[in-house]
CSV table of C-alpha atoms in Angstrom, one decimal:
chain,number,residue,atom,x,y,z
T,1,MET,CA,0.1,0.2,0.0
T,2,VAL,CA,1.5,3.3,-0.9
T,3,THR,CA,1.5,6.2,1.3
T,4,MET,CA,1.5,9.8,0.0
T,5,THR,CA,1.3,13.0,2.0
T,6,ASN,CA,-1.9,15.2,1.3
T,7,SER,CA,0.4,17.3,-1.3
T,8,GLU,CA,1.6,14.3,-3.1
T,9,SER,CA,-1.9,13.0,-3.4
T,10,ALA,CA,-3.0,16.5,-4.7
T,11,ILE,CA,-0.3,16.3,-7.2
T,12,ALA,CA,-1.0,12.9,-8.3
T,13,GLY,CA,-4.5,13.9,-8.8
T,14,GLU,CA,-3.5,16.9,-11.1
T,15,ILE,CA,-1.1,14.4,-12.9
T,16,LEU,CA,-4.1,12.2,-13.7
T,17,ARG,CA,-6.0,15.3,-14.9
T,18,ILE,CA,-3.4,16.4,-17.2
T,19,ALA,CA,-3.0,12.9,-18.7
T,20,ARG,CA,-6.8,12.8,-19.3
T,21,ASP,CA,-7.5,16.3,-20.3
T,22,GLU,CA,-4.4,17.7,-21.9
T,23,LEU,CA,-2.9,14.5,-23.5
T,24,GLY,CA,-6.2,12.6,-24.1
T,25,ILE,CA,-4.9,9.6,-22.7
T,26,VAL,CA,-8.0,7.3,-22.1
T,27,GLY,CA,-8.4,4.2,-19.9
T,28,GLU,CA,-8.5,3.5,-16.2
T,29,PRO,CA,-6.0,5.4,-14.2
T,30,PRO,CA,-3.2,3.1,-12.9
T,31,PRO,CA,-2.9,2.6,-9.2
T,32,PRO,CA,-0.4,5.1,-7.6
T,33,ASP,CA,2.4,2.4,-7.2
T,34,ALA,CA,1.8,0.7,-10.6
T,35,ALA,CA,4.5,1.1,-13.2
T,36,LEU,CA,3.7,4.0,-15.5
T,37,ALA,CA,5.5,2.3,-18.4
T,38,SER,CA,2.9,-0.7,-18.2
T,39,ALA,CA,0.1,2.1,-18.6
T,40,LEU,CA,1.5,4.5,-21.1
T,41,ASP,CA,3.9,3.9,-24.2
T,42,SER,CA,7.1,5.7,-24.6
T,43,LEU,CA,5.7,8.7,-26.2
T,44,GLN,CA,2.9,9.1,-23.8
T,45,LEU,CA,5.3,8.8,-20.9
T,46,LEU,CA,7.4,11.4,-22.5
T,47,SER,CA,4.6,13.7,-23.2
T,48,LEU,CA,3.4,13.4,-19.6
T,49,ILE,CA,6.7,14.3,-18.2
T,50,VAL,CA,6.9,17.5,-20.4
T,51,ALA,CA,3.4,18.3,-19.5
T,52,VAL,CA,4.2,17.9,-15.7
T,53,GLU,CA,7.3,20.2,-16.1
T,54,ASP,CA,5.2,22.8,-17.7
T,55,ARG,CA,2.4,22.6,-15.2
T,56,PHE,CA,4.7,22.6,-12.1
T,57,ARG,CA,7.4,24.7,-13.6
T,58,ILE,CA,10.4,22.1,-12.8
T,59,VAL,CA,13.0,20.3,-14.8
T,60,ILE,CA,12.9,16.4,-14.5
T,61,GLU,CA,16.5,15.2,-15.4
T,62,ASP,CA,16.6,12.2,-17.2
T,63,ASP,CA,18.3,10.3,-14.4
T,64,ASP,CA,15.3,11.5,-12.2
T,65,ALA,CA,12.9,10.3,-14.9
T,66,ALA,CA,14.6,6.9,-15.3
T,67,GLU,CA,14.0,6.3,-11.6
T,68,THR,CA,10.3,7.8,-11.6
T,69,ARG,CA,8.6,4.2,-12.0
T,70,SER,CA,5.1,5.1,-10.7
T,71,LEU,CA,2.6,7.7,-10.4
T,72,ALA,CA,3.6,8.0,-6.8
T,73,ASP,CA,7.2,8.3,-7.5
T,74,LEU,CA,6.4,11.2,-10.0
T,75,ALA,CA,4.2,12.9,-7.4
T,76,ARG,CA,6.8,12.7,-4.9
T,77,LEU,CA,9.5,14.2,-7.2
T,78,VAL,CA,7.2,17.0,-8.0
T,79,ALA,CA,6.4,17.7,-4.5
T,80,ALA,CA,10.1,18.0,-3.6
T,81,ARG,CA,10.9,20.2,-6.5
T,82,THR,CA,7.9,22.5,-7.1
T,83,ASP,CA,7.0,25.8,-5.6
T,84,ALA,CA,4.4,25.1,-2.9
T,85,ALA,CA,2.1,27.8,-4.5
T,86,LEU,CA,1.8,25.6,-7.6
T,87,ILE,CA,0.6,22.7,-5.6
T,88,PRO,CA,-3.2,22.3,-6.1
T,89,ALA,CA,-5.3,22.3,-3.2
T,90,ALA,CA,-5.6,18.8,-1.4
T,91,PRO,CA,-9.0,17.2,-1.9
T,92,GLU,CA,-11.5,17.6,0.9
T,93,PRO,CA,-11.9,14.5,3.1
T,94,VAL,CA,-14.8,12.5,2.3
T,95,PRO,CA,-16.9,12.7,5.5
G,1,MET,CA,5.7,-17.3,-70.6
G,2,THR,CA,7.6,-15.3,-67.9
G,3,SER,CA,7.6,-11.4,-68.6
G,4,PRO,CA,11.3,-10.1,-68.7
G,5,HIS,CA,12.3,-8.4,-65.6
G,6,PRO,CA,12.1,-4.6,-65.6
G,7,ALA,CA,15.4,-2.9,-64.7
G,8,ILE,CA,16.3,0.3,-62.7
G,9,LEU,CA,18.2,2.4,-65.2
G,10,SER,CA,19.1,5.5,-63.0
G,11,VAL,CA,18.3,7.4,-60.0
G,12,GLY,CA,18.3,11.2,-60.1
G,13,ARG,CA,18.0,13.3,-56.7
G,14,ALA,CA,17.6,17.1,-56.1
G,15,LEU,CA,17.9,18.8,-52.8
G,16,PRO,CA,16.8,22.5,-52.1
G,17,PRO,CA,19.8,24.7,-51.8
G,18,HIS,CA,18.8,26.1,-48.3
G,19,PHE,CA,20.8,23.8,-46.0
G,20,VAL,CA,20.3,24.5,-42.3
G,21,ASP,CA,22.2,22.5,-39.7
G,22,GLN,CA,20.2,20.8,-36.7
G,23,GLU,CA,21.4,23.3,-34.0
G,24,THR,CA,20.3,26.3,-36.0
G,25,LEU,CA,16.9,24.7,-36.4
G,26,ILE,CA,16.6,23.7,-32.9
G,27,THR,CA,17.4,27.5,-32.0
G,28,SER,CA,14.8,28.7,-34.6
G,29,LEU,CA,12.0,26.3,-33.5
G,30,SER,CA,12.6,26.9,-29.9
G,31,ALA,CA,11.5,30.6,-30.6
G,32,TYR,CA,8.0,28.9,-31.2
G,33,TRP,CA,8.1,26.3,-28.5
G,34,GLY,CA,10.1,28.0,-26.0
G,35,ALA,CA,7.1,30.0,-24.5
G,36,ARG,CA,5.0,27.0,-24.5
G,37,HIS,CA,7.4,24.7,-22.6
G,38,PHE,CA,9.3,25.2,-19.3
G,39,ASN,CA,12.0,22.8,-20.0
G,40,VAL,CA,12.9,23.7,-23.7
G,41,GLU,CA,16.1,22.0,-23.5
G,42,ARG,CA,14.3,18.7,-23.4
G,43,LEU,CA,12.8,19.4,-26.9
G,44,ALA,CA,16.3,20.2,-28.2
G,45,ASP,CA,17.5,17.0,-26.9
G,46,LEU,CA,14.6,15.2,-28.9
G,47,HIS,CA,15.9,17.1,-32.1
G,48,ARG,CA,19.4,15.8,-31.2
G,49,ALA,CA,18.3,12.3,-30.7
G,50,ALA,CA,17.1,12.2,-34.3
G,51,ARG,CA,20.7,11.7,-35.5
G,52,VAL,CA,20.2,14.2,-38.2
G,53,GLY,CA,22.9,16.6,-39.0
G,54,GLY,CA,20.8,19.1,-41.0
G,55,ARG,CA,18.1,19.6,-43.4
G,56,HIS,CA,17.7,21.1,-46.9
G,57,LEU,CA,14.7,23.4,-46.7
G,58,ALA,CA,12.4,24.1,-49.4
G,59,LEU,CA,12.7,27.9,-48.6
G,60,PRO,CA,15.1,30.1,-46.9
G,61,LEU,CA,14.6,29.7,-43.1
G,62,VAL,CA,13.5,33.5,-42.8
G,63,GLU,CA,10.7,32.8,-45.3
G,64,TYR,CA,8.9,30.3,-42.9
G,65,PRO,CA,7.1,32.7,-40.5
G,66,ALA,CA,5.0,34.2,-43.2
G,67,LEU,CA,3.7,30.7,-44.1
G,68,ASP,CA,0.7,31.2,-41.8
G,69,SER,CA,-2.1,29.1,-43.7
G,70,PHE,CA,-2.4,25.8,-45.5
G,71,ALA,CA,-2.9,27.8,-48.8
G,72,LYS,CA,0.4,29.6,-48.4
G,73,THR,CA,2.4,26.4,-47.5
G,74,ASN,CA,0.6,24.4,-50.3
G,75,ASP,CA,1.3,27.1,-52.8
G,76,ALA,CA,5.1,26.8,-51.9
G,77,PHE,CA,4.9,23.1,-52.2
G,78,ILE,CA,3.7,23.4,-55.9
G,79,ARG,CA,6.1,26.1,-56.6
G,80,VAL,CA,9.3,24.6,-55.2
G,81,GLY,CA,8.1,20.9,-55.6
G,82,SER,CA,7.8,21.6,-59.5
G,83,GLU,CA,11.3,23.0,-59.7
G,84,LEU,CA,12.7,20.2,-57.3
G,85,GLY,CA,10.9,17.4,-59.2
G,86,ALA,CA,12.0,18.7,-62.6
G,87,ALA,CA,15.7,18.8,-61.2
G,88,ALA,CA,15.3,15.2,-60.0
G,89,VAL,CA,13.7,13.9,-63.4
G,90,SER,CA,16.2,15.6,-65.4
G,91,ASP,CA,19.0,14.2,-63.4
G,92,ALA,CA,17.6,10.7,-63.8
G,93,LEU,CA,17.0,10.9,-67.5
G,94,SER,CA,20.4,12.3,-68.0
G,95,ARG,CA,22.2,9.4,-66.1
G,96,ALA,CA,20.0,6.9,-67.9
G,97,GLY,CA,20.6,8.4,-71.4
G,98,VAL,CA,16.9,8.6,-71.9
G,99,SER,CA,15.1,11.4,-73.8
G,100,PRO,CA,12.1,13.2,-72.1
G,101,GLY,CA,10.1,12.1,-75.1
G,102,ASP,CA,10.9,8.8,-74.8
G,103,VAL,CA,9.1,8.4,-71.2
G,104,ASP,CA,5.9,6.3,-71.5
G,105,HIS,CA,4.8,6.2,-68.0
G,106,LEU,CA,5.2,8.8,-65.2
G,107,TYR,CA,4.3,8.0,-61.6
G,108,PHE,CA,4.4,10.7,-58.9
G,109,VAL,CA,4.3,10.1,-55.3
G,110,THR,CA,4.0,12.6,-52.3
G,111,VAL,CA,2.4,13.1,-49.1
G,112,THR,CA,3.3,16.6,-48.4
G,113,GLY,CA,1.2,18.8,-50.6
G,114,ILE,CA,-1.7,18.6,-53.0
G,115,SER,CA,-2.6,20.1,-56.3
G,116,THR,CA,-5.0,19.6,-59.4
G,117,PRO,CA,-3.6,18.9,-61.8
G,118,SER,CA,-0.9,17.0,-59.8
G,119,LEU,CA,2.7,18.0,-60.1
G,120,ASP,CA,3.3,15.4,-62.6
G,121,ALA,CA,1.4,17.4,-65.3
G,122,LYS,CA,3.6,20.4,-64.5
G,123,LEU,CA,6.6,18.2,-65.3
G,124,VAL,CA,5.1,17.1,-68.5
G,125,ASN,CA,5.1,20.7,-69.5
G,126,ARG,CA,8.4,21.8,-67.8
G,127,LEU,CA,10.4,18.9,-69.3
G,128,GLY,CA,8.6,18.3,-72.6
G,129,LEU,CA,7.4,14.7,-72.0
G,130,SER,CA,5.3,13.2,-74.6
G,131,PRO,CA,1.7,14.2,-74.8
G,132,ALA,CA,0.9,10.4,-74.7
G,133,VAL,CA,2.5,9.8,-71.4
G,134,LYS,CA,0.5,8.0,-68.8
G,135,ARG,CA,0.5,9.7,-65.6
G,136,THR,CA,-0.3,8.2,-62.2
G,137,PRO,CA,-0.2,10.5,-59.3
G,138,ILE,CA,-0.2,8.8,-56.0
G,139,PHE,CA,-1.1,10.5,-52.6
G,140,GLY,CA,-1.1,9.0,-49.3
G,141,LEU,CA,1.3,6.1,-49.1
G,142,GLY,CA,3.7,8.3,-47.0
G,143,CYS,CA,7.2,7.1,-46.5
G,144,MET,CA,6.4,3.9,-48.2
G,145,ALA,CA,5.5,5.5,-51.6
G,146,GLY,CA,9.1,5.4,-53.0
G,147,ALA,CA,9.1,1.7,-52.7
G,148,ALA,CA,5.5,1.4,-53.7
G,149,GLY,CA,6.0,3.6,-56.8
G,150,LEU,CA,8.7,1.4,-57.9
G,151,ALA,CA,6.8,-1.7,-57.4
G,152,ARG,CA,3.5,-0.4,-59.2
G,153,ALA,CA,5.8,0.9,-62.2
G,154,SER,CA,7.6,-2.4,-62.6
G,155,ASP,CA,4.3,-4.3,-62.5
G,156,VAL,CA,3.1,-2.3,-65.5
G,157,LEU,CA,6.5,-2.6,-67.5
G,158,ARG,CA,6.0,-6.3,-67.2
G,159,ALA,CA,3.2,-6.0,-69.4
G,160,PHE,CA,5.1,-3.5,-71.7
G,161,PRO,CA,8.6,-4.7,-71.9
G,162,GLY,CA,9.6,-2.1,-74.4
G,163,GLU,CA,8.6,1.0,-72.5
G,164,ILE,CA,10.0,3.4,-70.0
G,165,ALA,CA,8.7,4.5,-66.9
G,166,VAL,CA,9.7,7.4,-64.5
G,167,LEU,CA,8.9,7.5,-60.7
G,168,VAL,CA,9.1,10.8,-59.1
G,169,SER,CA,9.0,11.4,-55.4
G,170,ILE,CA,8.7,15.1,-54.3
G,171,GLU,CA,8.5,15.7,-50.5
G,172,LEU,CA,8.7,18.9,-49.1
G,173,CYS,CA,8.1,18.1,-45.3
G,174,SER,CA,9.2,21.4,-43.8
G,175,LEU,CA,6.1,23.0,-45.4
G,176,THR,CA,3.9,20.7,-43.1
G,177,LEU,CA,5.3,22.4,-40.0
G,178,GLN,CA,2.7,23.0,-37.6
G,179,ARG,CA,4.2,25.8,-35.5
G,180,ASP,CA,1.4,26.1,-32.9
G,181,ASP,CA,1.5,22.3,-32.1
G,182,ALA,CA,4.2,22.0,-29.4
G,183,SER,CA,3.2,18.2,-28.7
G,184,VAL,CA,6.2,15.7,-28.2
G,185,THR,CA,5.0,13.9,-31.4
G,186,ASN,CA,5.3,17.1,-33.4
G,187,VAL,CA,8.6,18.0,-31.9
G,188,ILE,CA,9.9,14.7,-32.9
G,189,ALA,CA,8.6,14.9,-36.5
G,190,THR,CA,10.0,18.4,-37.0
G,191,GLY,CA,13.4,17.1,-35.8
G,192,LEU,CA,13.4,14.2,-38.3
G,193,PHE,CA,11.9,15.2,-41.6
G,194,GLY,CA,13.6,17.0,-44.5
G,195,ASP,CA,13.0,18.1,-48.2
G,196,GLY,CA,13.9,16.6,-51.2
G,197,ALA,CA,13.0,14.8,-54.5
G,198,ALA,CA,14.2,11.8,-56.3
G,199,ALA,CA,13.3,10.1,-59.6
G,200,VAL,CA,13.9,6.7,-60.9
G,201,VAL,CA,14.1,5.8,-64.6
G,202,LEU,CA,12.9,2.2,-65.2
G,203,GLY,CA,13.0,0.2,-68.5
G,204,GLY,CA,10.9,-2.7,-69.4
G,205,GLY,CA,12.9,-6.0,-69.8
G,206,ASP,CA,13.7,-5.4,-73.4
G,207,ARG,CA,15.0,-1.9,-72.6
G,208,ALA,CA,17.3,-2.9,-69.4
G,209,ALA,CA,21.0,-2.0,-69.6
G,210,GLU,CA,23.6,-4.5,-68.9
G,211,ARG,CA,24.6,-3.3,-65.4
G,212,ALA,CA,21.3,-2.3,-64.2
G,213,PRO,CA,19.5,-4.1,-61.2
G,214,ARG,CA,16.5,-5.8,-62.4
G,215,ILE,CA,13.4,-6.0,-60.1
G,216,LEU,CA,12.9,-9.7,-59.9
G,217,ALA,CA,9.7,-9.5,-57.6
G,218,THR,CA,7.7,-7.2,-55.3
G,219,ARG,CA,5.6,-7.6,-52.3
G,220,SER,CA,3.1,-5.6,-50.2
G,221,VAL,CA,2.2,-6.4,-46.7
G,222,PHE,CA,-0.8,-4.8,-45.0
G,223,TYR,CA,-1.0,-5.0,-41.3
G,224,PRO,CA,-4.8,-4.9,-40.4
G,225,ASP,CA,-6.2,-2.5,-37.8
G,226,THR,CA,-3.1,-0.4,-37.6
G,227,GLU,CA,-4.4,2.8,-39.2
G,228,TRP,CA,-3.8,4.8,-36.1
G,229,VAL,CA,0.0,4.0,-36.1
G,230,MET,CA,0.9,6.7,-38.4
G,231,GLY,CA,-0.5,9.3,-40.8
G,232,TRP,CA,-1.8,12.9,-41.1
G,233,ASP,CA,-4.8,14.5,-39.3
G,234,VAL,CA,-5.9,17.4,-41.8
G,235,VAL,CA,-6.5,20.7,-40.0
G,236,ASP,CA,-7.0,24.1,-41.0
G,237,THR,CA,-3.3,24.6,-41.0
G,238,GLY,CA,-2.7,21.7,-43.2
G,239,PHE,CA,-1.2,18.2,-42.3
G,240,LYS,CA,-0.7,17.5,-38.5
G,241,VAL,CA,1.4,14.3,-37.9
G,242,VAL,CA,0.0,11.1,-36.4
G,243,LEU,CA,3.0,9.2,-35.1
G,244,SER,CA,2.6,6.4,-32.5
G,245,ALA,CA,5.4,5.0,-30.3
G,246,LYS,CA,4.2,1.6,-31.8
G,247,VAL,CA,5.8,2.1,-35.2
G,248,PRO,CA,9.2,0.5,-34.3
G,249,GLU,CA,7.3,-2.2,-32.5
G,250,VAL,CA,5.2,-3.1,-35.5
G,251,ILE,CA,8.3,-3.1,-37.6
G,252,GLN,CA,10.4,-5.3,-35.5
G,253,SER,CA,7.4,-7.8,-34.9
G,254,ASN,CA,6.6,-8.2,-38.5
G,255,VAL,CA,9.5,-7.2,-41.0
G,256,GLY,CA,11.6,-10.4,-40.2
G,257,GLY,CA,8.8,-12.8,-41.1
G,258,ASP,CA,7.6,-10.8,-44.0
G,259,VAL,CA,11.0,-10.6,-45.5
G,260,ASP,CA,11.6,-14.3,-44.9
G,261,ARG,CA,8.4,-15.3,-46.6
G,262,PHE,CA,9.0,-13.0,-49.7
G,263,LEU,CA,12.4,-14.5,-50.1
G,264,ALA,CA,11.5,-17.9,-49.5
G,265,ALA,CA,8.9,-17.7,-52.4
G,266,HIS,CA,11.9,-17.2,-54.5
G,267,GLY,CA,14.0,-19.8,-53.1
G,268,LEU,CA,16.0,-17.5,-51.1
G,269,ALA,CA,17.1,-16.7,-47.6
G,270,ARG,CA,18.4,-13.4,-45.7
G,271,ALA,CA,22.0,-14.7,-46.3
G,272,ASP,CA,21.5,-14.4,-50.0
G,273,VAL,CA,20.8,-10.8,-49.9
G,274,ARG,CA,24.1,-8.6,-50.2
G,275,HIS,CA,22.4,-5.1,-50.3
G,276,TRP,CA,19.9,-3.9,-47.9
G,277,ILE,CA,18.1,-0.7,-49.1
G,278,ALA,CA,16.2,0.5,-46.2
G,279,HIS,CA,14.1,3.6,-45.6
G,280,THR,CA,15.6,6.1,-43.3
G,281,GLY,CA,12.6,6.4,-41.0
G,282,GLY,CA,14.6,7.4,-37.9
G,283,PRO,CA,16.9,5.9,-35.3
G,284,LYS,CA,14.2,3.7,-33.7
G,285,VAL,CA,12.9,2.6,-37.2
G,286,LEU,CA,16.1,1.8,-38.6
G,287,GLU,CA,17.1,0.0,-35.4
G,288,ALA,CA,13.9,-2.1,-35.3
G,289,PHE,CA,14.4,-3.0,-39.0
G,290,ARG,CA,18.0,-4.1,-38.2
G,291,ARG,CA,17.0,-6.2,-35.2
G,292,ALA,CA,14.0,-7.8,-37.0
G,293,LEU,CA,16.4,-8.9,-39.7
G,294,ASP,CA,19.3,-9.7,-37.3
G,295,LEU,CA,21.6,-7.6,-39.6
G,296,PRO,CA,24.9,-6.2,-38.7
G,297,GLN,CA,25.0,-2.3,-38.5
G,298,ALA,CA,27.1,-2.2,-41.6
G,299,ALA,CA,24.2,-3.5,-43.8
G,300,ILE,CA,22.3,-0.6,-43.3
G,301,ALA,CA,25.2,2.0,-43.1
G,302,ARG,CA,24.0,3.9,-46.3
G,303,SER,CA,20.5,4.5,-44.5
G,304,TRP,CA,22.2,5.8,-41.5
G,305,ARG,CA,24.4,8.0,-43.5
G,306,SER,CA,21.5,9.3,-45.4
G,307,LEU,CA,19.5,10.1,-42.2
G,308,ALA,CA,22.5,12.0,-41.0
G,309,GLU,CA,23.0,14.1,-44.0
G,310,VAL,CA,19.4,15.1,-45.1
G,311,GLY,CA,17.0,13.7,-42.7
G,312,ASN,CA,14.1,11.4,-43.4
G,313,LEU,CA,12.7,12.6,-46.8
G,314,SER,CA,9.7,10.6,-46.4
G,315,SER,CA,9.0,8.6,-49.8
G,316,ALA,CA,12.2,9.9,-51.3
G,317,SER,CA,14.4,8.7,-48.7
G,318,VAL,CA,14.7,4.9,-49.8
G,319,LEU,CA,15.4,6.2,-53.4
G,320,PHE,CA,18.2,8.3,-52.1
G,321,VAL,CA,19.8,5.4,-50.5
G,322,LEU,CA,19.2,3.4,-53.7
G,323,GLY,CA,21.0,6.3,-55.7
G,324,ASP,CA,23.9,6.2,-53.2
G,325,LEU,CA,24.2,2.5,-53.7
G,326,LEU,CA,24.3,2.8,-57.5
G,327,ASP,CA,26.7,5.5,-57.3
G,328,ALA,CA,29.2,3.4,-55.2
G,329,ASP,CA,29.1,1.0,-58.0
G,330,GLU,CA,29.7,-1.8,-55.5
G,331,ALA,CA,27.2,-4.4,-56.8
G,332,ARG,CA,28.4,-7.2,-58.9
G,333,PRO,CA,26.6,-9.2,-61.5
G,334,GLY,CA,24.6,-11.6,-59.7
G,335,ASP,CA,24.3,-9.8,-56.6
G,336,LEU,CA,20.8,-9.6,-54.7
G,337,GLY,CA,19.5,-6.7,-53.1
G,338,LEU,CA,16.3,-6.1,-51.0
G,339,LEU,CA,14.6,-2.6,-50.9
G,340,ALA,CA,12.2,-1.9,-48.1
G,341,ALA,CA,10.1,0.9,-47.0
G,342,MET,CA,7.0,1.1,-44.4
G,343,GLY,CA,4.5,3.6,-44.0
G,344,PRO,CA,0.8,4.4,-43.2
G,345,GLY,CA,-1.7,1.7,-43.3
G,346,PHE,CA,0.4,0.4,-41.4
G,347,SER,CA,2.1,-1.4,-44.3
G,348,ALA,CA,5.3,-2.5,-46.1
G,349,GLU,CA,6.6,-2.8,-49.5
G,350,LEU,CA,9.4,-5.0,-50.5
G,351,LEU,CA,11.5,-5.2,-53.8
G,352,LEU,CA,13.8,-8.0,-54.7
G,353,LEU,CA,16.6,-6.8,-57.0
G,354,ARG,CA,19.2,-8.6,-58.9
G,355,TRP,CA,22.2,-7.0,-60.5
């Protein structure tokens, strides 16, 4: 079971939104700890990395990208690099 | 009775004079996409990964910003394409020692612009071809069309062994630039494709020259339900590239078996082929082709060199590689060659040659 902070969860949700709305990647979102490479082909993965760089105003080096296996990894990387002001608000807890 | 095998009498080539190296192109395109992407260096790296040293552009670089509509880019295609196509055909006719008036069939392939009448009609006027020449313009086969055009022309020449056919490929890929499309797919395509024209003079079996390679056989292979792998979306600003990451996978999964079956139908195997003439699709495509056939790097060195020198010229690419092979004069009588190109469909075209 993967654990993410509120910020990381919010970023993961935003990454899924980018994949769906901006890149048109359809299908069931992968679980946070699933390998992104099994859900996306190489062009889709590269497009997602570029879109994440644009959205969160960060540079993801190739070495970092190579170690980013899952959505949770990517969300953690973004959370560590991005300006806090660019992190979307955490979703309201479900009562 | 078996029809005499048609022969490839010559290959002519023409490149526009406006050569621009890859780094200059990266700088120029970054001006469009830099504002759209935070990490513009990543886009530059994608262009460097294409392993292309530069491109010959249809127009001087400074003229591209004014091309802000499909009408303008297509007008440029007609104007420059006519000139470039005429130069390539003239070069090919001159090398073959064939007069323009002796051409019986004219095949024209392109995927980078449209016109009616098609550019082959302009070539008839410009070059003084016979009023009786039979014209066949073919649009939409993409990178495969150079090989497919050769195959279709040779099919016809089997029925008319005393006749001459010319295939001309005119591709001005730079004029399809979608400058507002900052997608990774478009960035990769703009790093890879260049401009150029190639022409091939083919003679029917009765017109073949002594050292000319003959086309022994051709084969088309269509891969069902792969229409989405590659192509154009036609948008208000022209042709927007469709390019899937699956292209190398489709090639690597299929080409080995397809080539083996084609060769086996003629009692041959891969080891019998001395010259591999492969479409210069790009680093991943070339590597997939090489792996699929378990070839050494040297077997497709000409394709790598052509890619580095001029980029992927779409349908003209494989004809440039063929021309380089003929110029090198390496092939000996009896040598076998296999010419291959893949393109939208997704499909492959294979030709078996013998010197």
